[in-house]
mmCIF file of C-alpha atoms in Angstrom:
data_model
loop_
_atom_site.group_PDB
_atom_site.id
_atom_site.type_symbol
_atom_site.label_atom_id
_atom_site.label_comp_id
_atom_site.label_asym_id
_atom_site.label_seq_id
_atom_site.Cartn_x
_atom_site.Cartn_y
_atom_site.Cartn_z
ATOM 1 C CA MET U 1 106.702 28.264 47.487
ATOM 2 C CA LEU U 2 104.804 26.519 44.637
ATOM 3 C CA VAL U 3 105.087 22.723 44.707
ATOM 4 C CA SER U 4 103.125 20.499 42.369
ATOM 5 C CA ARG U 5 103.249 16.730 42.312
ATOM 6 C CA CYS U 6 102.109 14.992 39.160
ATOM 7 C CA LEU U 7 101.637 11.096 38.923
ATOM 8 C CA VAL U 8 101.565 8.990 35.763
ATOM 9 C CA PRO U 9 99.261 8.516 33.881
ATOM 10 C CA PHE U 10 98.415 12.176 33.444
ATOM 11 C CA SER U 11 95.178 14.024 32.791
ATOM 12 C CA LEU U 12 94.204 17.698 33.030
ATOM 13 C CA GLY U 13 92.540 16.982 36.369
ATOM 14 C CA THR U 14 95.864 15.890 37.804
ATOM 15 C CA PHE U 15 97.115 19.425 37.829
ATOM 16 C CA ILE U 16 95.561 21.939 40.229
ATOM 17 C CA LYS U 17 97.723 24.873 39.257
ATOM 18 C CA HIS U 18 98.354 25.873 35.792
ATOM 19 C CA LEU U 19 101.492 27.720 34.752
ATOM 20 C CA PRO U 20 101.088 31.354 33.928
ATOM 21 C CA ILE U 21 100.375 31.496 30.662
ATOM 22 C CA LEU U 22 107.789 33.332 12.036
ATOM 23 C CA LYS U 23 107.538 31.133 9.064
ATOM 24 C CA ARG U 24 109.717 28.131 9.802
ATOM 25 C CA THR U 25 113.455 28.648 9.126
ATOM 26 C CA THR U 26 115.767 25.883 8.021
ATOM 27 C CA PHE U 27 118.896 25.221 9.939
ATOM 28 C CA CYS U 28 121.598 24.219 7.595
ATOM 29 C CA PRO U 29 124.838 22.835 8.914
ATOM 30 C CA TYR U 30 127.355 25.536 9.546
ATOM 31 C CA ARG U 31 130.005 23.793 7.478
ATOM 32 C CA ILE U 32 127.785 24.709 4.485
ATOM 33 C CA ARG U 33 126.246 27.977 5.480
ATOM 34 C CA PRO U 34 128.399 29.320 8.357
ATOM 35 C CA LYS U 35 126.288 32.440 8.802
ATOM 36 C CA THR U 36 123.297 30.341 9.833
ATOM 37 C CA ILE U 37 124.701 29.944 13.415
ATOM 38 C CA THR U 38 126.673 32.532 15.309
ATOM 39 C CA THR U 39 129.108 31.602 17.994
ATOM 40 C CA THR U 40 129.392 33.970 20.963
ATOM 41 C CA ARG U 41 132.158 33.488 23.471
ATOM 42 C CA ILE U 42 131.236 34.417 27.081
ATOM 43 C CA LEU U 43 134.002 34.689 29.641
ATOM 44 C CA CYS U 44 133.809 35.495 33.290
ATOM 45 C CA SER U 45 136.267 34.898 36.141
ATOM 46 C CA SER U 46 133.488 33.586 38.348
ATOM 47 C CA TYR U 47 129.755 33.803 37.705
ATOM 48 C CA PHE U 48 129.199 33.143 41.466
ATOM 49 C CA GLU U 49 131.001 36.300 42.345
ATOM 50 C CA THR U 50 128.393 38.369 40.461
ATOM 51 C CA LEU U 51 125.667 37.302 42.890
ATOM 52 C CA ASP U 52 124.687 39.370 45.865
ATOM 53 C CA SER U 53 125.360 38.256 49.433
ATOM 54 C CA HIS U 54 121.779 36.784 49.939
ATOM 55 C CA GLN U 55 122.089 34.753 46.669
ATOM 56 C CA LYS U 56 125.485 33.487 47.690
ATOM 57 C CA GLU U 57 124.167 32.391 51.049
ATOM 58 C CA GLN U 58 121.278 30.526 49.289
ATOM 59 C CA ILE U 59 123.760 28.824 46.938
ATOM 60 C CA HIS U 60 125.833 27.701 49.924
ATOM 61 C CA LEU U 61 122.729 26.432 51.797
ATOM 62 C CA TYR U 62 121.739 24.509 48.689
ATOM 63 C CA VAL U 63 125.151 22.896 48.263
ATOM 64 C CA ASP U 64 125.243 21.906 51.920
ATOM 65 C CA THR U 65 121.859 20.328 51.625
ATOM 66 C CA LEU U 66 122.734 18.623 48.399
ATOM 67 C CA LEU U 67 125.834 17.066 50.054
ATOM 68 C CA GLU U 68 123.902 16.017 53.123
ATOM 69 C CA TRP U 69 121.145 14.264 51.092
ATOM 70 C CA ASN U 70 123.737 12.808 48.812
ATOM 71 C CA GLN U 71 124.926 10.555 51.724
ATOM 72 C CA ARG U 72 121.463 8.794 51.634
ATOM 73 C CA MET U 73 120.640 8.885 47.909
ATOM 74 C CA ASN U 74 122.451 9.237 44.668
ATOM 75 C CA LEU U 75 122.095 12.842 43.663
ATOM 76 C CA THR U 76 125.698 13.579 42.453
ATOM 77 C CA ALA U 77 128.985 11.855 42.091
ATOM 78 C CA VAL U 78 130.710 14.806 43.489
ATOM 79 C CA LYS U 79 131.498 14.665 47.192
ATOM 80 C CA GLU U 80 133.316 17.891 48.076
ATOM 81 C CA VAL U 81 132.000 21.507 48.432
ATOM 82 C CA ASN U 82 134.568 23.102 46.298
ATOM 83 C CA GLU U 83 134.131 20.575 43.468
ATOM 84 C CA VAL U 84 130.297 21.073 43.599
ATOM 85 C CA MET U 85 130.854 24.793 43.371
ATOM 86 C CA GLU U 86 133.257 24.459 40.306
ATOM 87 C CA ARG U 87 131.635 21.527 38.511
ATOM 88 C CA HIS U 88 127.963 22.186 39.136
ATOM 89 C CA ILE U 89 127.243 25.728 40.370
ATOM 90 C CA GLU U 90 129.571 27.644 37.960
ATOM 91 C CA ASP U 91 128.490 25.467 35.057
ATOM 92 C CA SER U 92 124.796 26.174 35.833
ATOM 93 C CA LEU U 93 125.340 29.893 36.251
ATOM 94 C CA ALA U 94 127.352 30.025 33.032
ATOM 95 C CA ILE U 95 124.247 29.502 30.847
ATOM 96 C CA ILE U 96 122.548 32.705 32.166
ATOM 97 C CA PRO U 97 124.265 35.074 29.802
ATOM 98 C CA PRO U 98 123.392 32.969 26.710
ATOM 99 C CA ILE U 99 119.721 32.857 27.787
ATOM 100 C CA ARG U 100 119.586 36.558 28.643
ATOM 101 C CA ASN U 101 121.373 37.700 25.440
ATOM 102 C CA SER U 102 119.530 35.417 23.121
ATOM 103 C CA TYR U 103 116.094 36.183 24.643
ATOM 104 C CA PHE U 104 116.801 39.926 24.593
ATOM 105 C CA SER U 105 118.093 39.921 20.964
ATOM 106 C CA HIS U 106 115.666 37.411 19.295
ATOM 107 C CA CYS U 107 112.543 37.157 21.533
ATOM 108 C CA SER U 108 111.349 39.888 23.824
ATOM 109 C CA PRO U 109 113.794 42.548 25.059
ATOM 110 C CA SER U 110 111.241 43.810 27.616
ATOM 111 C CA SER U 111 110.634 40.460 29.406
ATOM 112 C CA SER U 112 114.112 38.895 29.659
ATOM 113 C CA ASN U 113 114.124 39.473 33.404
ATOM 114 C CA ASN U 114 110.686 37.869 33.783
ATOM 115 C CA LEU U 115 110.895 34.521 32.125
ATOM 116 C CA SER U 116 108.940 31.343 32.634
ATOM 117 C CA LEU U 117 111.621 28.610 32.513
ATOM 118 C CA VAL U 118 111.437 24.755 32.751
ATOM 119 C CA ASP U 119 114.361 22.585 33.581
ATOM 120 C CA VAL U 120 113.700 19.237 31.964
ATOM 121 C CA GLY U 121 115.223 16.300 33.908
ATOM 122 C CA SER U 122 116.192 18.539 36.698
ATOM 123 C CA GLY U 123 117.701 15.819 38.863
ATOM 124 C CA ALA U 124 119.320 17.508 41.841
ATOM 125 C CA GLY U 125 118.152 20.922 40.621
ATOM 126 C CA LEU U 126 120.943 21.583 38.078
ATOM 127 C CA PRO U 127 120.730 23.943 36.506
ATOM 128 C CA GLY U 128 117.079 24.986 37.221
ATOM 129 C CA LEU U 129 117.301 25.579 41.056
ATOM 130 C CA VAL U 130 120.608 27.527 40.659
ATOM 131 C CA LEU U 131 118.969 29.715 37.880
ATOM 132 C CA ALA U 132 115.990 30.425 40.192
ATOM 133 C CA ILE U 133 118.320 31.664 42.843
ATOM 134 C CA ALA U 134 120.458 33.782 40.544
ATOM 135 C CA CYS U 135 117.372 35.182 38.614
ATOM 136 C CA PRO U 136 114.580 35.695 41.202
ATOM 137 C CA GLY U 137 112.328 37.324 38.625
ATOM 138 C CA TRP U 138 112.155 34.123 36.655
ATOM 139 C CA GLU U 139 109.320 31.601 37.343
ATOM 140 C CA VAL U 140 111.128 28.176 37.349
ATOM 141 C CA THR U 141 109.611 24.755 37.050
ATOM 142 C CA LEU U 142 111.827 21.781 37.935
ATOM 143 C CA MET U 143 110.552 18.782 35.973
ATOM 144 C CA GLU U 144 111.773 15.424 37.248
ATOM 145 C CA SER U 145 110.395 11.922 36.964
ATOM 146 C CA MET U 146 111.940 10.296 39.943
ATOM 147 C CA ASN U 147 109.923 10.593 43.157
ATOM 148 C CA LYS U 148 112.971 10.586 45.516
ATOM 149 C CA ARG U 149 114.619 13.393 43.577
ATOM 150 C CA CYS U 150 111.384 15.424 43.708
ATOM 151 C CA LEU U 151 111.295 14.922 47.489
ATOM 152 C CA PHE U 152 114.765 16.417 47.629
ATOM 153 C CA LEU U 153 113.853 19.282 45.403
ATOM 154 C CA GLU U 154 110.759 20.108 47.431
ATOM 155 C CA HIS U 155 112.780 20.001 50.594
ATOM 156 C CA VAL U 156 115.607 22.221 49.425
ATOM 157 C CA VAL U 157 113.129 24.790 47.899
ATOM 158 C CA SER U 158 111.466 25.037 51.196
ATOM 159 C CA HIS U 159 114.681 25.148 53.112
ATOM 160 C CA ILE U 160 116.140 27.898 51.011
ATOM 161 C CA GLY U 161 112.919 29.774 50.942
ATOM 162 C CA LEU U 162 112.437 30.082 47.287
ATOM 163 C CA SER U 163 108.959 31.485 46.134
ATOM 164 C CA ASN U 164 109.663 31.335 42.349
ATOM 165 C CA VAL U 165 110.025 27.536 41.966
ATOM 166 C CA GLN U 166 107.490 24.789 41.240
ATOM 167 C CA VAL U 167 108.390 21.088 41.334
ATOM 168 C CA VAL U 168 106.555 18.779 38.962
ATOM 169 C CA ARG U 169 106.986 14.994 38.945
ATOM 170 C CA GLY U 170 106.592 13.330 35.473
ATOM 171 C CA ARG U 171 108.227 12.440 32.260
ATOM 172 C CA ALA U 172 108.659 15.069 29.633
ATOM 173 C CA GLU U 173 107.064 12.886 27.019
ATOM 174 C CA ASN U 174 103.811 12.848 29.090
ATOM 175 C CA LEU U 175 103.883 16.458 30.322
ATOM 176 C CA GLY U 176 104.525 17.734 26.842
ATOM 177 C CA GLN U 177 101.101 16.460 25.776
ATOM 178 C CA VAL U 178 99.292 18.104 28.687
ATOM 179 C CA LEU U 179 97.689 21.456 27.950
ATOM 180 C CA CYS U 180 98.914 23.304 31.050
ATOM 181 C CA PHE U 181 102.485 22.562 30.090
ATOM 182 C CA ARG U 182 102.452 22.305 26.357
ATOM 183 C CA GLU U 183 104.004 25.350 24.740
ATOM 184 C CA LYS U 184 103.700 27.379 27.902
ATOM 185 C CA PHE U 185 107.351 28.208 28.761
ATOM 186 C CA ASP U 186 109.528 31.057 27.474
ATOM 187 C CA VAL U 187 112.651 28.907 27.884
ATOM 188 C CA ALA U 188 113.328 25.161 28.352
ATOM 189 C CA VAL U 189 116.765 24.187 29.615
ATOM 190 C CA ALA U 190 118.438 20.723 30.095
ATOM 191 C CA ARG U 191 121.812 19.648 31.336
ATOM 192 C CA ALA U 192 123.331 16.188 31.117
ATOM 193 C CA VAL U 193 120.023 14.483 30.089
ATOM 194 C CA ALA U 194 120.275 13.027 26.607
ATOM 195 C CA GLU U 195 121.733 13.637 23.122
ATOM 196 C CA MET U 196 120.305 16.579 21.195
ATOM 197 C CA ARG U 197 117.925 14.680 18.891
ATOM 198 C CA VAL U 198 116.219 13.103 22.003
ATOM 199 C CA LEU U 199 116.582 16.330 24.100
ATOM 200 C CA ALA U 200 114.780 18.294 21.416
ATOM 201 C CA GLU U 201 111.826 16.072 21.539
ATOM 202 C CA TYR U 202 111.700 16.323 25.325
ATOM 203 C CA CYS U 203 111.958 20.110 25.453
ATOM 204 C CA LEU U 204 110.659 21.832 22.373
ATOM 205 C CA PRO U 205 107.008 20.746 22.915
ATOM 206 C CA LEU U 206 107.123 22.639 26.250
ATOM 207 C CA VAL U 207 108.341 25.907 24.652
ATOM 208 C CA CYS U 208 106.039 28.564 23.331
ATOM 209 C CA VAL U 209 106.466 29.930 19.752
ATOM 210 C CA GLY U 210 109.061 32.656 20.029
ATOM 211 C CA GLY U 211 110.815 31.053 22.987
ATOM 212 C CA LEU U 212 114.126 29.323 23.476
ATOM 213 C CA PHE U 213 115.395 25.793 24.062
ATOM 214 C CA VAL U 214 118.835 25.826 25.568
ATOM 215 C CA ALA U 215 120.996 22.693 25.972
ATOM 216 C CA ALA U 216 124.118 22.611 28.063
ATOM 217 C CA LYS U 217 126.682 20.512 26.352
ATOM 218 C CA GLY U 218 130.417 19.793 26.271
ATOM 219 C CA HIS U 219 133.217 21.640 24.453
ATOM 220 C CA ASP U 220 132.709 20.041 20.995
ATOM 221 C CA PRO U 221 129.033 19.492 20.195
ATOM 222 C CA GLU U 222 129.088 20.236 16.479
ATOM 223 C CA VAL U 223 128.552 16.692 15.238
ATOM 224 C CA GLU U 224 125.698 16.136 17.784
ATOM 225 C CA VAL U 225 124.051 19.420 16.539
ATOM 226 C CA ARG U 226 124.285 18.417 12.938
ATOM 227 C CA ASN U 227 122.833 15.007 13.618
ATOM 228 C CA ALA U 228 119.887 16.808 15.454
ATOM 229 C CA GLU U 229 119.187 19.257 12.560
ATOM 230 C CA LYS U 230 116.252 17.306 11.163
ATOM 231 C CA ALA U 231 114.654 16.652 14.596
ATOM 232 C CA ILE U 232 114.924 20.302 15.601
ATOM 233 C CA GLN U 233 113.305 21.354 12.318
ATOM 234 C CA ILE U 234 110.477 18.827 12.657
ATOM 235 C CA LEU U 235 109.699 20.076 16.159
ATOM 236 C CA GLY U 236 109.358 23.689 15.001
ATOM 237 C CA ALA U 237 112.710 25.262 15.782
ATOM 238 C CA SER U 238 116.066 26.177 14.330
ATOM 239 C CA VAL U 239 119.523 26.461 15.970
ATOM 240 C CA LEU U 240 120.196 30.126 16.761
ATOM 241 C CA GLN U 241 123.732 29.949 18.121
ATOM 242 C CA LEU U 242 126.390 27.958 19.908
ATOM 243 C CA CYS U 243 127.806 29.784 22.932
ATOM 244 C CA PRO U 244 131.136 28.562 24.277
ATOM 245 C CA VAL U 245 131.365 29.411 27.979
ATOM 246 C CA GLU U 246 134.393 28.882 30.249
ATOM 247 C CA SER U 247 133.812 26.253 32.973
ATOM 248 C CA HIS U 248 135.932 26.273 36.065
ATOM 249 C CA SER U 249 135.547 22.543 36.378
ATOM 250 C CA PRO U 250 138.356 20.140 35.277
ATOM 251 C CA TYR U 251 136.236 19.473 32.142
ATOM 252 C CA GLY U 252 137.067 22.983 30.766
ATOM 253 C CA GLN U 253 135.014 24.730 28.170
ATOM 254 C CA ARG U 254 131.326 24.001 27.864
ATOM 255 C CA THR U 255 128.844 25.021 25.096
ATOM 256 C CA ALA U 256 125.220 26.321 25.416
ATOM 257 C CA ILE U 257 123.346 25.374 22.286
ATOM 258 C CA VAL U 258 120.493 27.882 21.759
ATOM 259 C CA CYS U 259 117.457 27.028 19.626
ATOM 260 C CA LEU U 260 114.667 29.338 18.686
ATOM 261 C CA LYS U 261 111.127 28.045 18.498
ATOM 262 C CA THR U 262 109.688 29.450 15.291
ATOM 263 C CA SER U 263 106.455 27.416 14.795
ATOM 264 C CA PRO U 264 104.194 25.110 16.747
ATOM 265 C CA THR U 265 105.340 21.599 17.457
ATOM 266 C CA PRO U 266 103.152 19.029 15.612
ATOM 267 C CA ARG U 267 100.643 17.428 18.058
ATOM 268 C CA LYS U 268 102.124 13.845 17.784
ATOM 269 C CA TYR U 269 105.254 15.034 19.491
ATOM 270 C CA PRO U 270 106.543 14.159 22.029
ATOM 271 C CA ARG U 271 105.933 10.508 21.350
ATOM 272 C CA ASP U 272 105.157 7.911 24.028
ATOM 273 C CA PRO U 273 107.594 7.570 26.980
ATOM 274 C CA GLY U 274 110.827 5.777 25.880
ATOM 275 C CA THR U 275 110.161 6.211 22.150
ATOM 276 C CA PRO U 276 112.357 9.380 21.592
ATOM 277 C CA GLU U 277 115.340 7.557 23.138
ATOM 278 C CA LYS U 278 114.783 4.318 21.323
ATOM 279 C CA THR U 279 113.912 5.806 17.934
ATOM 280 C CA PRO U 280 115.299 9.365 17.718
ATOM 281 C CA LEU U 281 113.878 11.670 15.022
#
């Protein structure tokens, strides 16, 4: 198990372990140039059922631990096992096909099974910890700013016995300016963190050129994506595709927004903590 704790303010000396180490394209709104973005529908009766017995056992152990700790601290509003499985686990697993398919098609076909992935604002480990269980070849970093949530993540990673997970405490605005994290990940993911303009500034500085930023959103994110067009371009990326996926939760269909990093992010981004949210690009 790899566990790293980072305290604010940050410096290179704070981190003992470093992570393993295209002409810009313009994203035009698909109402004008519909071929700019492709939409891929991914259906599956249950993503959980595709896991092997050991992975299913790890998922159940994670859910049990989540609900146990949730009695002492606010990790999720969901209180029942079945609802956690439907609303959180299936939702998290559902973004694996868009990640794999997009990385295979547009990045590096040979390495889609061995990705370095960062979950920004991981919270209770959703989706990052679930992805680490389902894809043991991926090296997953759970990035979370709240100490108590980091303590939970460290405990559950140890309890489950995951060797491909690192927990890092800190804000994305700070970590995105640190050399051992900046543009070092193949994929950055985020779920239920912020709107796309803000989320892009949190995530894209962490993604290497040629990598992916994947945001898990609701069933109708088109307006949010259009509003984020300028921010995504400024940060060195373009929207690759919107992938509707079926969720088994009461909230129905979800969408994975996949962005391709095509050029380096300008050094001034991300801006100081709080600025992306107060003044989105």
